XYZ file of C-alpha atoms in Angstrom:
749
model
C 7.427 -8.354 -86.252
C 8.390 -6.571 -83.042
C 9.884 -8.844 -79.989
C 9.446 -8.366 -76.389
C 11.465 -10.224 -73.862
C 10.659 -11.376 -70.094
C 13.422 -10.730 -67.952
C 12.742 -12.568 -64.665
C 14.689 -10.947 -61.999
C 16.698 -14.059 -60.946
C 19.740 -13.490 -58.711
C 22.470 -16.143 -59.917
C 24.867 -16.724 -56.902
C 28.729 -17.866 -58.598
C 30.992 -19.443 -55.916
C 34.357 -18.841 -56.308
C 36.846 -21.361 -54.560
C 39.088 -20.658 -52.012
C 42.465 -20.941 -53.934
C 41.921 -17.660 -55.730
C 40.031 -14.622 -56.151
C 37.304 -15.523 -53.590
C 40.143 -15.250 -50.831
C 39.844 -11.326 -51.245
C 36.089 -11.605 -51.660
C 36.320 -9.186 -54.756
C 33.305 -10.635 -56.925
C 31.412 -12.581 -54.488
C 27.571 -12.653 -55.109
C 27.826 -11.269 -58.601
C 26.366 -12.392 -61.616
C 28.952 -13.013 -64.276
C 28.931 -13.772 -67.981
C 32.153 -13.852 -70.469
C 32.033 -11.303 -72.974
C 35.451 -11.753 -74.524
C 38.211 -14.518 -74.912
C 40.253 -16.077 -77.001
C 38.968 -19.414 -78.780
C 41.083 -22.549 -79.227
C 39.196 -25.324 -81.028
C 35.789 -26.346 -82.652
C 33.952 -29.958 -82.391
C 31.123 -31.241 -84.299
C 28.937 -34.388 -84.330
C 27.104 -33.489 -87.346
C 23.925 -32.149 -85.485
C 25.799 -29.397 -83.683
C 28.622 -27.131 -83.398
C 30.554 -26.745 -80.501
C 33.521 -23.820 -80.058
C 35.449 -23.134 -76.804
C 38.773 -21.365 -75.443
C 40.230 -21.651 -72.202
C 37.379 -21.169 -70.036
C 34.617 -23.269 -68.420
C 31.934 -22.381 -71.052
C 31.313 -23.413 -74.620
C 29.211 -21.765 -77.746
C 26.732 -24.078 -79.415
C 25.218 -23.705 -82.717
C 22.553 -26.036 -83.930
C 21.967 -24.368 -87.336
C 25.301 -24.815 -89.090
C 27.143 -21.818 -87.054
C 24.338 -18.945 -87.808
C 23.600 -18.650 -84.626
C 25.063 -19.525 -81.251
C 24.341 -19.453 -77.429
C 26.347 -20.292 -74.180
C 26.424 -23.316 -72.420
C 28.371 -22.928 -69.127
C 30.106 -26.025 -67.764
C 31.609 -24.794 -64.720
C 32.301 -21.631 -63.317
C 35.256 -22.347 -60.906
C 38.539 -20.044 -62.059
C 40.425 -23.214 -61.375
C 38.912 -25.282 -64.456
C 38.755 -24.783 -68.464
C 38.189 -26.444 -71.040
C 41.264 -28.654 -72.538
C 39.441 -30.297 -75.368
C 35.858 -31.715 -76.628
C 35.709 -34.468 -79.283
C 32.401 -36.484 -80.643
C 32.922 -40.109 -79.635
C 30.169 -42.960 -79.810
C 27.394 -40.339 -80.090
C 28.161 -38.285 -77.360
C 30.400 -35.024 -76.797
C 33.271 -36.249 -74.375
C 36.375 -33.908 -73.021
C 38.567 -32.895 -70.222
C 39.091 -30.244 -67.946
C 42.433 -28.870 -67.312
C 42.586 -31.333 -64.212
C 40.288 -33.581 -62.144
C 37.481 -33.818 -64.402
C 36.014 -35.032 -67.707
C 33.359 -34.030 -69.280
C 30.377 -35.667 -71.475
C 27.270 -34.349 -73.118
C 24.441 -36.707 -74.673
C 22.296 -34.249 -75.992
C 24.290 -32.278 -78.784
C 26.170 -30.231 -76.077
C 23.212 -28.410 -74.379
C 23.468 -30.244 -70.868
C 26.922 -31.686 -69.589
C 28.145 -33.503 -66.919
C 31.028 -33.283 -65.022
C 32.941 -36.847 -64.331
C 35.563 -36.847 -61.402
C 38.596 -38.670 -62.917
C 40.545 -37.680 -60.215
C 43.644 -36.583 -62.194
C 46.096 -34.288 -60.150
C 48.045 -33.286 -63.021
C 47.547 -30.781 -65.394
C 46.266 -32.096 -68.647
C 47.519 -30.577 -72.146
C 46.195 -32.271 -74.934
C 43.070 -34.519 -75.909
C 42.733 -37.023 -78.931
C 39.789 -39.286 -80.221
C 40.769 -42.568 -81.860
C 38.456 -45.923 -81.935
C 35.784 -44.413 -79.495
C 38.497 -43.909 -76.763
C 39.630 -40.402 -75.702
C 43.239 -39.978 -74.819
C 45.021 -37.553 -73.179
C 48.446 -36.297 -72.009
C 49.811 -34.810 -68.863
C 53.286 -33.921 -68.257
C 54.482 -37.624 -67.842
C 51.410 -39.863 -68.422
C 49.350 -40.765 -71.688
C 45.968 -42.201 -70.449
C 42.843 -43.488 -72.515
C 38.902 -43.559 -71.311
C 36.208 -45.657 -72.999
C 32.856 -43.861 -74.093
C 31.780 -44.403 -69.934
C 34.991 -42.691 -68.936
C 36.243 -45.752 -67.825
C 40.105 -45.862 -67.725
C 41.052 -48.527 -70.432
C 44.866 -47.711 -70.445
C 47.499 -45.671 -68.662
C 51.502 -45.554 -69.190
C 54.103 -43.216 -68.448
C 56.445 -41.385 -70.898
C 59.146 -38.889 -71.240
C 59.537 -35.775 -72.971
C 62.271 -33.227 -73.602
C 60.306 -30.246 -74.630
C 57.623 -27.948 -72.642
C 55.482 -28.347 -75.939
C 52.729 -30.851 -75.577
C 50.944 -32.436 -78.496
C 50.201 -35.698 -79.996
C 48.247 -37.786 -82.238
C 46.928 -41.619 -82.414
C 46.950 -43.593 -85.533
C 47.829 -47.030 -86.156
C 47.884 -48.108 -82.474
C 50.652 -45.558 -81.929
C 50.648 -42.478 -80.098
C 53.081 -39.738 -81.987
C 54.248 -36.788 -80.076
C 57.391 -34.550 -80.710
C 60.068 -35.306 -77.967
C 62.561 -32.482 -78.582
C 64.115 -30.431 -81.989
C 64.415 -32.718 -84.810
C 63.049 -35.833 -83.106
C 59.486 -37.764 -82.732
C 58.625 -40.503 -80.681
C 56.239 -43.555 -81.451
C 54.564 -45.407 -78.712
C 52.773 -48.802 -79.471
C 49.563 -48.328 -77.122
C 49.464 -52.620 -77.357
C 53.138 -53.351 -76.216
C 54.179 -49.961 -75.403
C 57.441 -50.415 -77.526
C 58.950 -46.985 -78.017
C 60.204 -45.936 -81.918
C 62.623 -42.663 -81.963
C 62.450 -41.218 -85.538
C 65.580 -38.569 -86.391
C 64.475 -35.826 -88.320
C 67.988 -34.936 -89.387
C 68.439 -38.172 -91.203
C 64.985 -38.633 -92.316
C 64.061 -35.191 -94.012
C 67.534 -33.842 -94.514
C 67.615 -30.584 -92.415
C 70.979 -29.240 -91.246
C 69.636 -27.694 -88.260
C 66.182 -29.293 -86.944
C 63.496 -27.340 -85.238
C 60.735 -28.920 -83.247
C 57.966 -30.233 -85.301
C 54.406 -28.804 -84.266
C 50.852 -29.010 -85.984
C 50.326 -32.663 -86.034
C 47.618 -34.305 -87.846
C 46.897 -38.291 -88.640
C 44.835 -40.906 -90.669
C 45.124 -44.630 -90.401
C 48.236 -44.894 -92.675
C 50.212 -42.232 -91.063
C 50.423 -38.962 -89.458
C 51.301 -35.338 -90.692
C 53.477 -32.671 -88.864
C 55.037 -28.994 -89.785
C 58.423 -28.568 -89.834
C 59.632 -24.840 -90.174
C 57.081 -23.986 -93.048
C 57.022 -27.414 -94.734
C 54.402 -30.311 -93.916
C 55.785 -33.716 -93.895
C 54.030 -37.053 -93.909
C 55.088 -40.292 -92.393
C 53.851 -43.373 -93.928
C 53.659 -46.180 -91.639
C 53.599 -49.105 -94.491
C 56.954 -47.796 -96.019
C 58.164 -46.237 -92.837
C 59.278 -43.226 -94.915
C 58.858 -39.526 -94.719
C 57.607 -37.607 -97.726
C 57.253 -33.607 -98.604
C 53.879 -32.750 -99.058
C 53.088 -29.124 -98.881
C 54.641 -25.596 -98.293
C 52.615 -23.464 -96.324
C 51.787 -19.906 -97.157
C 52.337 -18.224 -93.695
C 53.829 -19.720 -90.518
C 52.121 -17.154 -87.673
C 48.443 -16.681 -86.989
C 47.257 -19.273 -89.280
C 45.411 -22.876 -88.762
C 45.551 -25.747 -90.650
C 43.284 -28.810 -91.025
C 43.199 -32.352 -92.382
C 40.301 -33.402 -94.490
C 39.756 -36.288 -97.068
C 43.699 -36.989 -97.093
C 44.310 -33.076 -98.043
C 45.527 -30.403 -95.850
C 44.121 -26.836 -95.707
C 45.402 -23.724 -94.248
C 43.632 -20.511 -93.306
C 44.779 -16.949 -92.002
C 43.657 -13.434 -92.804
C 45.840 -10.249 -93.543
C 45.326 -6.503 -94.096
C 46.804 -5.869 -97.548
C 45.993 -2.853 -99.880
C 43.702 -1.398 -97.520
C 41.449 -4.248 -97.027
C 40.890 -7.210 -95.088
C 41.267 -10.420 -96.661
C 40.894 -13.974 -95.877
C 43.145 -16.777 -97.640
C 41.630 -20.406 -97.822
C 44.499 -22.783 -99.504
C 44.604 -26.613 -100.072
C 48.332 -26.954 -99.373
C 50.648 -29.150 -101.604
C 54.016 -28.774 -103.278
C 51.983 -26.059 -105.912
C 49.438 -25.021 -103.157
C 46.077 -23.533 -104.725
C 44.010 -20.845 -103.069
C 40.596 -21.766 -103.128
C 38.428 -18.729 -102.087
C 38.619 -15.295 -104.077
C 39.965 -13.257 -101.051
C 38.102 -10.577 -99.419
C 35.654 -10.480 -96.503
C 32.455 -9.461 -95.468
C 33.613 -7.643 -92.164
C 36.948 -6.133 -90.891
C 39.309 -8.236 -89.248
C 42.261 -6.300 -88.430
C 44.983 -8.088 -86.629
C 43.071 -11.114 -86.350
C 44.515 -14.650 -85.615
C 43.173 -18.098 -86.146
C 43.852 -21.021 -83.999
C 41.913 -23.883 -85.217
C 40.290 -25.012 -88.516
C 37.819 -27.647 -88.805
C 35.729 -29.513 -91.769
C 32.239 -30.123 -90.212
C 31.363 -31.714 -93.997
C 32.604 -31.124 -97.367
C 30.296 -27.881 -97.584
C 30.687 -26.355 -94.079
C 34.030 -25.350 -92.750
C 34.522 -23.493 -89.319
C 37.964 -21.248 -88.464
C 37.788 -19.887 -85.083
C 40.942 -17.673 -83.385
C 41.591 -15.213 -80.872
C 39.430 -12.327 -79.655
C 36.041 -14.194 -80.484
C 36.838 -15.056 -83.726
C 34.542 -17.155 -85.917
C 34.492 -17.569 -89.452
C 32.485 -19.995 -91.672
C 32.209 -21.244 -95.049
C 29.326 -22.880 -96.404
C 30.423 -23.833 -99.658
C 33.791 -25.648 -99.182
C 35.772 -22.678 -98.417
C 35.092 -20.642 -101.508
C 33.447 -18.019 -99.912
C 33.569 -16.850 -96.078
C 31.425 -14.783 -93.511
C 32.630 -13.411 -90.253
C 30.235 -14.625 -87.606
C 32.016 -13.447 -84.454
C 35.224 -11.032 -83.861
C 36.179 -8.701 -81.342
C 39.321 -6.734 -80.858
C 39.007 -6.021 -77.040
C 41.434 -3.182 -75.848
C 43.509 -3.786 -72.662
C 41.628 -1.416 -70.743
C 38.187 -1.978 -72.109
C 37.983 2.123 -71.696
C 35.945 1.980 -75.105
C 33.466 -0.662 -74.503
C 30.034 0.646 -73.960
C 27.474 -1.087 -71.905
C 23.803 0.187 -72.475
C 22.235 -3.050 -70.850
C 22.869 -7.036 -70.330
C 22.381 -7.640 -74.330
C 23.464 -4.657 -75.577
C 27.408 -3.978 -76.065
C 29.313 -2.148 -78.277
C 32.935 -1.328 -78.694
C 35.429 1.112 -80.807
C 39.063 -0.266 -81.150
C 42.105 2.128 -82.403
C 41.431 1.116 -86.070
C 38.294 3.117 -86.062
C 36.355 -0.124 -85.984
C 33.193 -0.340 -84.562
C 31.858 -3.914 -82.837
C 28.239 -4.601 -81.591
C 26.734 -7.565 -79.629
C 23.056 -7.783 -79.241
C 23.305 -11.067 -77.353
C 25.420 -10.232 -74.302
C 28.378 -10.749 -75.826
C 28.214 -14.423 -76.930
C 28.991 -12.988 -80.482
C 30.416 -9.963 -81.919
C 30.262 -8.397 -85.353
C 32.677 -5.897 -86.593
C 32.006 -3.213 -89.163
C 30.760 -4.411 -92.406
C 31.153 -1.717 -94.689
C 33.175 1.377 -94.607
C 35.084 4.041 -96.858
C 38.468 2.746 -97.550
C 39.989 6.284 -96.825
C 39.616 5.252 -92.988
C 42.523 2.626 -93.536
C 44.829 4.592 -95.654
C 44.710 8.005 -94.090
C 43.298 7.389 -90.659
C 46.325 6.115 -89.144
C 45.811 4.733 -85.355
C 49.622 4.747 -84.350
C 50.054 8.407 -85.494
C 46.566 9.582 -84.211
C 44.952 10.764 -81.045
C 41.621 9.538 -80.629
C 38.071 9.603 -78.797
C 35.392 7.109 -79.290
C 31.869 7.047 -78.060
C 27.985 5.546 -78.422
C 25.540 8.066 -77.530
C 22.844 5.064 -77.728
C 23.097 1.485 -79.106
C 22.750 2.994 -82.853
C 24.795 5.992 -83.058
C 28.486 6.198 -82.447
C 31.408 8.264 -83.224
C 35.404 8.034 -83.574
C 37.487 11.095 -83.785
C 40.991 11.471 -84.594
C 43.772 13.952 -84.463
C 43.524 16.010 -87.692
C 47.044 16.416 -88.695
C 46.958 14.201 -91.922
C 43.564 14.346 -92.729
C 41.919 17.950 -92.331
C 39.245 17.398 -95.123
C 37.484 14.861 -92.992
C 37.539 14.967 -89.069
C 34.796 12.504 -87.616
C 34.123 8.784 -88.286
C 30.396 7.727 -87.296
C 27.984 4.906 -87.582
C 23.920 5.227 -87.207
C 23.330 1.625 -87.340
C 24.799 0.642 -84.509
C 28.575 -0.265 -86.293
C 27.239 -2.486 -89.056
C 28.045 0.499 -91.451
C 30.889 3.498 -91.102
C 30.289 7.198 -92.721
C 32.905 9.912 -92.748
C 32.172 13.631 -92.050
C 33.695 16.809 -91.349
C 32.639 19.490 -88.620
C 34.139 22.844 -89.839
C 34.273 24.623 -86.394
C 36.404 21.420 -85.034
C 38.972 22.327 -86.829
C 42.413 22.355 -84.431
C 45.251 20.237 -85.154
C 46.925 17.703 -82.729
C 44.498 17.483 -80.268
C 44.844 15.212 -77.356
C 41.375 13.933 -75.928
C 39.375 13.393 -73.156
C 35.483 12.707 -72.731
C 32.927 13.007 -70.167
C 29.343 11.702 -70.805
C 26.532 14.460 -69.914
C 23.262 13.307 -70.024
C 22.411 12.449 -73.802
C 25.364 14.831 -74.624
C 29.031 14.513 -74.564
C 32.030 16.696 -73.154
C 35.138 16.409 -75.125
C 38.191 18.205 -73.672
C 41.167 18.961 -75.988
C 44.572 19.810 -74.958
C 46.639 21.573 -77.395
C 50.193 23.514 -77.646
C 52.121 25.773 -80.155
C 55.867 26.371 -79.549
C 55.013 30.273 -80.003
C 52.228 30.598 -77.806
C 52.043 27.772 -75.208
C 49.302 25.282 -74.223
C 45.702 25.547 -73.496
C 42.696 23.243 -73.597
C 38.940 23.659 -74.741
C 35.687 21.924 -73.535
C 33.497 21.048 -76.425
C 29.740 20.183 -76.274
C 28.989 17.217 -78.852
C 25.062 16.527 -79.355
C 23.891 12.980 -80.884
C 23.324 14.811 -84.240
C 27.371 15.187 -83.961
C 27.158 18.812 -83.895
C 30.315 20.354 -82.149
C 30.117 23.535 -79.973
C 32.813 25.195 -78.412
C 32.091 26.129 -74.693
C 35.149 27.413 -72.943
C 38.837 27.795 -73.807
C 41.393 27.663 -70.672
C 44.819 29.271 -71.829
C 48.371 28.229 -70.619
C 46.932 25.006 -68.985
C 46.013 21.546 -69.883
C 43.322 18.860 -68.444
C 43.062 15.140 -67.726
C 41.068 12.643 -66.971
C 37.910 14.798 -65.486
C 35.169 12.848 -63.319
C 31.906 13.984 -62.236
C 30.918 14.202 -58.727
C 27.400 15.999 -57.334
C 27.126 17.893 -60.628
C 30.542 19.040 -60.723
C 33.484 18.545 -63.036
C 36.536 17.648 -61.232
C 40.098 17.435 -63.295
C 43.890 17.202 -62.533
C 45.371 20.217 -64.518
C 49.040 21.274 -65.320
C 49.715 25.059 -65.773
C 52.674 26.666 -67.737
C 53.396 30.426 -68.294
C 52.618 31.818 -71.626
C 55.036 30.386 -74.703
C 56.009 27.622 -72.538
C 55.159 24.121 -73.691
C 57.914 22.195 -71.523
C 59.546 22.933 -68.137
C 60.270 21.721 -64.626
C 60.249 24.647 -62.389
C 57.714 26.474 -64.310
C 54.959 24.059 -64.451
C 52.343 23.347 -61.494
C 49.870 21.041 -60.714
C 46.137 22.415 -60.116
C 42.754 20.682 -59.365
C 40.090 22.537 -61.262
C 36.177 21.964 -61.200
C 33.231 23.530 -62.948
C 29.893 23.575 -61.601
C 28.701 24.751 -65.068
C 29.120 21.797 -67.206
C 32.537 23.369 -68.226
C 31.568 26.880 -68.918
C 33.847 28.396 -66.238
C 36.464 27.129 -64.064
C 37.449 27.344 -60.390
C 41.302 26.249 -59.508
C 43.203 24.995 -56.566
C 46.929 24.713 -56.390
C 48.426 21.451 -55.578
C 51.020 21.887 -52.906
C 54.321 21.666 -54.307
C 56.373 18.424 -53.436
C 60.024 19.066 -52.392
C 61.772 15.894 -52.763
C 65.658 15.320 -54.243
C 65.157 17.401 -56.958
C 61.561 15.786 -58.261
C 59.292 18.591 -59.292
C 56.178 18.708 -61.164
C 56.111 18.126 -65.289
C 53.728 18.628 -68.333
C 54.971 15.526 -69.620
C 52.869 12.381 -68.371
C 51.379 14.807 -65.115
C 48.559 12.361 -64.244
C 48.018 8.867 -64.394
C 44.401 8.955 -63.603
C 41.643 10.394 -61.846
C 38.680 8.614 -60.438
C 35.117 9.572 -58.764
C 33.870 7.281 -56.161
C 30.905 8.463 -54.715
C 31.944 11.964 -53.146
C 35.361 11.215 -52.953
C 37.598 12.058 -55.840
C 41.269 10.597 -56.199
C 44.000 11.997 -58.723
C 47.357 10.674 -59.161
C 50.129 13.122 -60.332
C 53.530 12.440 -61.822
C 56.888 14.121 -60.149
C 59.895 13.620 -62.199
C 63.674 14.121 -61.591
C 65.012 16.096 -64.405
C 68.568 14.930 -63.990
C 68.055 11.097 -64.156
C 64.600 11.243 -65.550
C 63.366 8.870 -62.618
C 59.839 9.537 -61.205
C 57.113 8.599 -58.891
C 53.550 9.156 -58.491
C 51.689 10.383 -55.508
C 47.848 9.690 -54.622
C 45.665 12.743 -53.787
C 42.501 12.571 -51.898
C 40.034 15.581 -52.903
C 36.780 16.731 -50.842
C 35.039 18.949 -53.709
C 32.646 20.299 -50.589
C 35.452 21.462 -48.715
C 38.108 21.980 -51.496
C 40.715 20.036 -49.019
C 43.457 18.360 -51.022
C 45.280 15.538 -49.059
C 48.355 13.460 -49.859
C 47.580 10.054 -48.857
C 49.934 7.690 -50.777
C 53.091 7.386 -52.863
C 53.103 4.304 -55.306
C 56.059 2.074 -55.080
C 59.231 2.128 -57.099
C 57.881 1.861 -60.729
C 54.403 0.981 -59.734
C 51.196 2.930 -61.682
C 47.893 2.787 -60.987
C 46.039 0.224 -63.163
C 42.516 0.741 -61.701
C 40.723 2.192 -59.161
C 37.164 1.094 -58.207
C 34.354 0.543 -55.519
C 32.862 -2.856 -55.051
C 30.489 -3.575 -51.727
C 31.168 0.024 -49.947
C 34.898 -0.578 -50.385
C 37.447 1.384 -52.518
C 40.240 -0.514 -54.120
C 43.312 0.477 -56.358
C 45.323 -2.028 -58.298
C 48.851 -0.912 -59.044
C 51.190 -2.672 -61.473
C 54.879 -2.686 -62.224
C 56.174 -4.280 -65.557
C 58.716 -6.808 -64.874
C 60.028 -9.926 -66.553
C 58.658 -12.717 -66.827
C 55.518 -10.979 -65.852
C 53.890 -7.692 -64.384
C 53.819 -7.590 -60.695
C 50.807 -6.337 -59.005
C 49.664 -4.719 -55.629
C 46.135 -4.371 -54.729
C 45.103 -1.677 -52.075
C 41.865 -1.279 -50.321
C 40.422 1.730 -48.471
C 38.868 0.930 -45.223
C 38.076 4.884 -44.937
C 38.182 7.194 -47.967
C 41.741 8.150 -46.336
C 43.041 4.842 -44.849
C 44.623 2.325 -47.186
C 46.028 -1.111 -46.161
C 47.661 -3.127 -48.784
C 46.442 -6.729 -49.979
C 49.059 -9.610 -50.928
C 48.432 -10.504 -54.228
C 51.423 -13.122 -54.346
C 49.265 -16.129 -53.781
C 46.389 -15.021 -55.804
C 45.761 -16.800 -59.108
C 43.350 -14.341 -60.588
C 42.603 -10.715 -60.059
C 41.401 -7.840 -62.091
C 43.626 -5.690 -64.228
C 41.093 -3.566 -65.589
C 37.509 -2.394 -64.200
C 35.162 -0.146 -66.033
C 31.705 0.621 -64.771
C 29.012 1.401 -67.366
C 27.722 5.015 -67.311
C 24.248 3.742 -68.854
C 23.630 1.381 -66.163
C 25.870 1.574 -63.191
C 25.189 -1.700 -61.893
C 26.657 -3.329 -64.710
C 30.710 -3.505 -64.560
C 32.961 -5.006 -67.016
C 36.437 -6.634 -65.572
C 39.449 -7.679 -67.362
C 40.640 -11.033 -65.399
C 44.517 -11.724 -65.121
C 45.119 -15.365 -64.602
C 48.607 -15.970 -63.157
C 48.885 -19.330 -64.478
C 47.730 -18.502 -68.003
C 48.932 -14.818 -68.616
C 48.664 -14.909 -72.094
C 44.908 -15.826 -71.599
C 42.536 -12.631 -71.528
C 39.116 -13.068 -70.263
C 36.947 -10.247 -70.067
C 33.466 -10.435 -67.871
C 30.503 -8.467 -67.674
C 29.343 -8.361 -64.059
C 26.064 -7.274 -62.380
C 26.683 -5.504 -59.278
C 23.435 -5.964 -57.319
C 24.656 -3.755 -54.033
C 25.470 -0.560 -56.200
C 23.618 2.513 -55.692
C 23.930 5.863 -57.590
C 24.732 8.594 -55.309
C 24.922 11.015 -58.196
C 21.532 13.393 -58.283
C 21.490 13.130 -62.317
C 18.644 11.152 -63.807
C 19.536 7.711 -65.660
C 18.888 7.784 -69.150
C 16.285 4.873 -69.252
C 15.271 4.555 -72.669
C 16.995 1.666 -73.545
C 16.238 -0.462 -70.105
C 13.743 -3.287 -70.571
C 11.246 -3.661 -67.915
C 11.942 -6.325 -65.329
C 9.066 -8.806 -64.263
C 9.706 -10.484 -60.949
C 8.015 -13.786 -59.517
C 8.335 -15.592 -56.119
C 10.037 -18.664 -57.239
C 12.568 -18.262 -60.010
C 13.925 -20.457 -62.806
C 14.006 -23.252 -63.007
C 11.602 -23.943 -60.313
C 8.503 -24.733 -62.274
C 5.963 -21.773 -62.487
C 3.236 -21.408 -59.519
C 2.553 -17.914 -59.459
C 1.108 -15.538 -62.023
C 3.759 -12.802 -62.898
C 1.161 -9.421 -63.161
C 2.637 -6.456 -64.645
C 1.314 -3.482 -67.041
C 2.226 -3.613 -70.721
C 2.089 -0.953 -73.327
C 2.102 -1.597 -76.575
C 0.625 0.291 -79.812
C -2.148 -2.314 -80.385
C -0.311 -3.059 -84.205
C 0.264 -6.656 -83.555
C -0.456 -9.303 -81.513
C 1.481 -9.361 -78.089
C 1.259 -13.127 -77.791
C 3.158 -13.564 -80.934
C 5.671 -10.934 -80.014
C 6.717 -12.664 -76.598
C 10.299 -14.075 -77.277
C 11.338 -15.881 -74.214
C 12.269 -15.596 -70.492
C 15.778 -14.088 -69.641
C 17.483 -13.993 -66.376
C 19.048 -11.002 -64.877
C 22.072 -11.207 -67.163
C 20.346 -11.461 -70.336
C 20.469 -15.412 -70.840
C 17.509 -17.287 -72.333
C 16.168 -19.840 -69.850
C 12.572 -20.417 -71.595
C 11.025 -20.439 -75.042
C 7.904 -18.819 -76.059
C 6.330 -22.283 -76.017
C 6.248 -22.393 -72.047
C 4.657 -18.869 -71.812
C 1.267 -18.154 -71.642
C -0.519 -14.348 -71.393
C -4.048 -13.965 -69.495
C -5.468 -10.399 -69.927
C -6.455 -9.405 -66.361
C -8.136 -6.412 -67.381
């Protein structure tokens, strides 16, 4: 049955707090939704399953994990979910500070309860219908109504925070080789010395605690031990099969472990029941590719249903107790989001360096990686030694191309079903080796720029035109120069370029920088010499000659790298280029060690983000352009959250993908899809709207009761009943806000 989705033009305004990104007002008044982040845990009450990460939203499934919906608890950057448990028929949990959260309808709606916690909360645990949590120096317990039951201080000699509660006792690791017990009734403390108890010479910090009513379990090095409260003795229970990128679970008195690894050309998931002679329960193998996956939590919902989650939106499910597994979601997001293709708010695609294709048809709620693929991809197409380019022409057809040194017999990888399966192919005329690539979409086609060099000849670049049928046509050939980061402005292709004399592939005084442009889609090129900079022996260089180029409206910004070949130090200059007058202006020099991270336009202003690698975390600068050539710097030292990657969709320029950096949680990557309703298209080229859904606008938006008739012309082929095809009402970000049962159609003629 064909399905129609009615989209209401609803403007959802998200307020940012004054403590973080709102102070620089970058993303005010933008609709946004998370499309990638790391999951940390799972909860279930038997009727629904919840999955969450270090954000303010949960994913919810009511059909055993087959389908998932996004539930937003809070959009305040300052708060994220620490944990959720099923207690007394409700879901209860806490945010990282100040708030408890509770749901009485299987996780569909949530209430935030102000518990006044000012310290950071690190961990929660449910015990006898009480919810316990730990801060840096306190344990607190709340009842089912979030009334404080217990509160007491404790001490800890590590930065690792974990605990369990059992036998009226709180158990937590205190330091290397030491576990502390606190009786919750009389607060009596007991210290367990692992060096004496389990005979370790150099004891490490115990981790991965579990508990039942008779004892608790913990991991030390690669072994699991159990402490029995009755005998007050430790016993060695199991040897683990892997120590990193893995998750454990305790179920019906047995310990289990799950992990995935790349072995013998295939991705395999391993699920073990741990003991001194651990047994693998599943037969290995997976239905989809999980390259470099990492599990963070494993949870039994019942004896049959098992859920494992992890980084990169990873969800794996078994419905037969772990015998077989299926991948429900996984996305190995690249840091720059450069190869994420956004067609609309629902249809997203991604290709990574391993030629893994991912697709989402629900706006990034879940992602599916490639199911079937030629094994040769994994054996021959080595991403570590290959230059690649990747592109989706439409939601179904995508291509990944690699440098052809190792595999001259097959030179393209492609999909015709959105990434579900992959195929290999060869284009005989596209037969150069050691290519380095740049791409530029051209209406329904793609321009590909390949840089090459030969020691006996020199350098050159070629412009190729690639059709949706994946045919390659050579458009032009330019000797003795290479191209970098081409951009489109006012129907002109503009790019930085470096030139060297014939027979030269490297040289300082011999190389020169140029800005080149083409008005005929790469058939011919005009060249403009960039004035040479004379500064303390610095000169232009072929190696790393450009770090970026951006076309913002009719303003072109290009960076060139200048190198001192005596001490190999370098600095980067930012140029402004006016394609109408051909004026080249040096407007800024990036600070020592700084490189451009991203440049973008928001609310009629241009921004340049720079970064410098430093320990313990990178240093960022943000520059704002009040005028095209006038720059001022914004201090980011007090900002908690700011963007480190910004990519605007080439299919719908009102949609942008932003990778957020959280200074308090630098290891957490959160990628958002945002709708920039203020963006206007400057280019005079018509947009390809074949994949856009018609929007219907009403005077009173959801969730107000409908009081007006929405009128619109709808065209279909008459082969089905339109009433049966209606799926629901969706907001402007593709989130379903109303089911079909609340919608009625009246033909007006």
